[in-house]
C-alpha cells in the first residue's frame, strides 16, 4: 500500500509540474512578449505571406491539372485520391503542429514544413504510377497544412490582439491570391511544357523561400524543458485520432466510386473509424495528461464551438467546389485549361478582396460576428 501511495504521489507531482509548464507557456503566449516593431513586423509578415502564398499555389494548381495528370498516369477513375490524400494527411498532422511549435519553436517547425513541401513537390514531378503520386501528394498535405496553421500562429505572436484582424485579413488575401494564380501557373505549364515541370518549379521556388523564413523570422526560445515536452506529447491521442480520421475519410471519399457503399471494406473501415473517434474523445477527456484537443473546450466555450463548426462547414463547401469546378469545366464542358482557370478566378478573386476588407473592419470595430454573418449570408 505504501509503495502504491508513493507511486501515486510521484505521478501527481509530475502531472502538476507538466501543468505548471503548460500554464507558464500559455501566459507567455498571452502576454505578447514577442511583439515586434513595425519594421520587423513587415519583414516577418512578408516572409509569412510568401510561404502561405506558395502553399496555396501548391494546393490549387493541381485542381486544373488533375484531368491531364490522370491521363498521363492512366488514373482516370482514381485521380480524386490526389486531393483526398492531401486533405487526409493535412487533417491528421494538423493537430501535432501546435505541439511541435511549442517544443521546437514556431520558426523551426515552419522551416521543417516548408522543406517537406518542397521535396514532396519534387517527388510528385518524378512520380511514375498513380499510387506514387497519391502518396507524395499526401506528404504535400503535411507540409502545406503546417505552413497554413503556423503562419497564423506566428503572426498572432508578433502583433497585438487589436492588429490581428488586419494582418490575418491580408494573409487571407494571400490565400485567395495563391488560389487564383495557382491554376494559371498550372495551365501555362500544361499548354506549353508538362505538368511535371510545374512541380519541379514549385520545388525550385519553395526551397529558397525557406531561407527567407530562416533569416527573417526571429527565433523565440520555447518555454520549459524540451525533453520533458517530447515525453509529454499526446501520442495515444494522435494514434487514435489518426486511425479515426483515416478510416472514416477513406470510405467517405471513395464510397460509390472506388468502393461500393455496401462492401465489407467500407463497412469495416467506417466501423473501426467511428470506434476510434469515440475512444479518442474518451481518452482525451479521461486519460491524456496533455490532450492534443481539450474536449472540455467544446462544451465550456459555446463561441469557440460555433466558430469551429462554421469552419467545418466552410471547408466542406469551399474545398469541394475548388476541386470540382475545374474537373467539371475541363471534362464535362470540354473547356481549355486556361478558360477553366478564368472561371475559377471568379470564385477566388472576390475572396481575396473581401478578406482584406473584413480584416480591416474587425481591427477597427473590434467585432467579427457581423463579418462572419455577412460572409455566410452572401454565400
Short mmCIF file of C-alpha atoms in Angstrom, two decimals, residues 38-202:
data_model
loop_
_atom_site.label_atom_id
_atom_site.label_comp_id
_atom_site.label_asym_id
_atom_site.label_seq_id
_atom_site.Cartn_x
_atom_site.Cartn_y
_atom_site.Cartn_z
CA UNK A 38 6.58 47.98 -37.19
CA UNK A 39 9.63 47.44 -39.41
CA UNK A 40 10.26 43.96 -38.00
CA UNK A 41 6.58 43.06 -38.34
CA UNK A 42 6.60 43.95 -42.03
CA UNK A 43 9.70 41.77 -42.62
CA UNK A 44 8.21 38.79 -40.77
CA UNK A 45 4.84 39.38 -42.39
CA UNK A 46 6.39 39.39 -45.88
CA UNK A 47 8.05 36.06 -45.13
CA UNK A 48 4.79 34.55 -43.82
CA UNK A 49 2.81 35.88 -46.78
CA UNK A 50 5.32 34.35 -49.21
CA UNK A 51 5.14 30.95 -47.50
CA UNK A 52 1.34 30.99 -47.36
CA UNK A 53 1.06 32.07 -50.99
CA UNK A 54 3.32 29.23 -52.19
CA UNK A 55 1.44 26.74 -50.01
CA UNK A 56 -1.87 27.55 -51.66
CA UNK A 57 -0.34 27.70 -55.14
CA UNK A 58 0.67 24.08 -54.47
CA UNK A 59 -2.84 23.18 -53.31
CA UNK A 60 -4.83 24.80 -56.12
CA UNK A 61 -2.51 24.39 -59.11
CA UNK A 62 -3.37 20.69 -59.06
CA UNK A 63 -7.10 21.33 -59.49
CA UNK A 64 -6.94 22.25 -63.18
CA UNK A 65 -4.11 19.77 -63.80
CA UNK A 66 -5.94 16.69 -62.49
CA UNK A 67 -7.51 15.58 -65.82
CA UNK A 68 -4.11 15.82 -67.55
CA UNK A 69 -2.28 14.06 -64.71
CA UNK A 70 -4.93 11.32 -64.76
CA UNK A 71 -4.50 10.81 -68.49
CA UNK A 72 -0.71 10.71 -68.24
CA UNK A 73 -0.66 8.24 -65.34
CA UNK A 74 -3.65 6.18 -66.52
CA UNK A 75 -5.63 7.08 -63.41
CA UNK A 76 -8.90 8.48 -64.79
CA UNK A 77 -11.03 6.52 -62.29
CA UNK A 78 -8.92 7.17 -59.19
CA UNK A 79 -7.48 10.66 -59.70
CA UNK A 80 -9.75 12.11 -56.98
CA UNK A 81 -7.38 10.47 -54.50
CA UNK A 82 -4.79 13.12 -55.35
CA UNK A 83 -6.88 15.67 -53.47
CA UNK A 84 -8.17 13.20 -50.88
CA UNK A 85 -4.71 12.00 -49.82
CA UNK A 86 -3.52 15.57 -49.38
CA UNK A 87 -6.54 16.53 -47.28
CA UNK A 88 -6.33 13.40 -45.11
CA UNK A 89 -2.66 13.90 -44.23
CA UNK A 90 -3.30 17.60 -43.71
CA UNK A 91 -6.06 16.80 -41.20
CA UNK A 92 -4.16 14.02 -39.42
CA UNK A 93 -1.00 16.03 -38.77
CA UNK A 94 -2.65 19.40 -38.17
CA UNK A 95 -3.22 18.60 -34.50
CA UNK A 96 0.52 17.98 -33.98
CA UNK A 97 1.89 21.21 -35.42
CA UNK A 98 0.83 23.34 -32.47
CA UNK A 99 2.53 20.96 -30.02
CA UNK A 100 5.69 20.72 -32.14
CA UNK A 101 5.88 24.50 -32.36
CA UNK A 102 5.80 24.65 -28.54
CA UNK A 103 8.65 22.12 -28.35
CA UNK A 104 10.95 23.14 -31.22
CA UNK A 105 9.80 26.78 -31.69
CA UNK A 106 7.44 28.20 -34.31
CA UNK A 107 10.33 29.11 -36.63
CA UNK A 108 11.98 25.72 -36.97
CA UNK A 109 8.68 23.83 -37.17
CA UNK A 110 7.71 26.18 -40.00
CA UNK A 111 11.03 25.58 -41.78
CA UNK A 112 10.58 21.81 -41.47
CA UNK A 113 7.10 22.06 -43.05
CA UNK A 114 8.48 24.14 -45.93
CA UNK A 115 11.22 21.57 -46.59
CA UNK A 116 8.69 18.72 -46.54
CA UNK A 117 6.50 20.62 -49.00
CA UNK A 118 9.42 21.39 -51.36
CA UNK A 119 10.76 17.84 -51.60
CA UNK A 120 7.25 16.37 -51.81
CA UNK A 121 6.56 18.56 -54.84
CA UNK A 122 9.80 17.33 -56.39
CA UNK A 123 8.70 13.75 -55.76
CA UNK A 124 5.28 14.44 -57.35
CA UNK A 125 7.03 15.60 -60.50
CA UNK A 126 9.03 12.35 -60.58
CA UNK A 127 6.08 10.02 -59.84
CA UNK A 128 5.60 7.22 -62.37
CA UNK A 129 2.47 5.49 -61.03
CA UNK A 130 -0.84 6.74 -59.57
CA UNK A 131 -0.03 5.24 -56.15
CA UNK A 132 3.31 7.08 -56.01
CA UNK A 133 1.64 10.35 -56.95
CA UNK A 134 -1.08 9.97 -54.29
CA UNK A 135 1.50 9.17 -51.58
CA UNK A 136 3.64 12.17 -52.48
CA UNK A 137 0.56 14.41 -52.55
CA UNK A 138 -0.13 13.15 -49.04
CA UNK A 139 3.28 14.44 -47.94
CA UNK A 140 2.49 17.73 -49.67
CA UNK A 141 -0.60 17.91 -47.47
CA UNK A 142 1.56 17.55 -44.35
CA UNK A 143 3.83 20.41 -45.43
CA UNK A 144 1.14 22.79 -46.66
CA UNK A 145 -1.03 22.12 -43.60
CA UNK A 146 1.84 23.06 -41.31
CA UNK A 147 2.56 26.22 -43.28
CA UNK A 148 -1.11 27.28 -43.24
CA UNK A 149 -1.56 26.83 -39.49
CA UNK A 150 1.84 28.09 -38.31
CA UNK A 151 1.64 31.22 -40.44
CA UNK A 152 -1.38 32.39 -38.47
CA UNK A 153 0.23 31.37 -35.17
CA UNK A 154 3.46 33.27 -35.87
CA UNK A 155 1.62 36.42 -36.93
CA UNK A 156 -0.52 36.20 -33.78
CA UNK A 157 2.69 36.00 -31.73
CA UNK A 158 4.29 39.15 -33.13
CA UNK A 159 1.34 41.56 -33.34
CA UNK A 160 -1.10 42.83 -30.74
CA UNK A 161 -4.61 41.44 -30.41
CA UNK A 162 -6.04 44.64 -31.94
CA UNK A 163 -3.83 44.25 -35.04
CA UNK A 164 -4.56 40.58 -35.66
CA UNK A 165 -7.70 41.14 -37.72
CA UNK A 166 -5.89 43.47 -40.13
CA UNK A 167 -2.86 41.24 -40.65
CA UNK A 168 -4.80 37.98 -40.79
CA UNK A 169 -7.13 39.59 -43.31
CA UNK A 170 -4.15 40.35 -45.54
CA UNK A 171 -2.93 36.76 -45.09
CA UNK A 172 -6.39 35.65 -46.16
CA UNK A 173 -5.86 37.71 -49.32
CA UNK A 174 -2.60 35.79 -49.90
CA UNK A 175 -4.64 32.59 -49.68
CA UNK A 176 -7.02 33.93 -52.32
CA UNK A 177 -4.14 35.15 -54.47
CA UNK A 178 -2.47 31.74 -54.29
CA UNK A 179 -5.79 30.11 -55.19
CA UNK A 180 -6.17 32.48 -58.15
CA UNK A 181 -2.65 32.27 -59.57
CA UNK A 182 -2.10 28.54 -58.94
CA UNK A 183 -4.47 27.35 -61.71
CA UNK A 184 -2.97 29.81 -64.24
CA UNK A 185 0.55 28.60 -63.43
CA UNK A 186 -0.61 25.02 -63.96
CA UNK A 187 -2.41 25.87 -67.21
CA UNK A 188 0.73 27.57 -68.54
CA UNK A 189 2.87 24.52 -67.88
CA UNK A 190 0.26 22.10 -69.25
CA UNK A 191 -0.17 24.02 -72.51
CA UNK A 192 3.49 24.78 -73.17
CA UNK A 193 5.51 22.23 -71.16
CA UNK A 194 4.25 19.44 -68.90
CA UNK A 195 2.60 19.19 -65.50
CA UNK A 196 5.79 17.60 -64.13
CA UNK A 197 7.79 20.78 -64.72
CA UNK A 198 5.20 22.64 -62.66
CA UNK A 199 6.22 20.59 -59.63
CA UNK A 200 9.93 20.99 -60.41
CA UNK A 201 9.38 24.76 -60.48
CA UNK A 202 7.50 24.72 -57.17
#
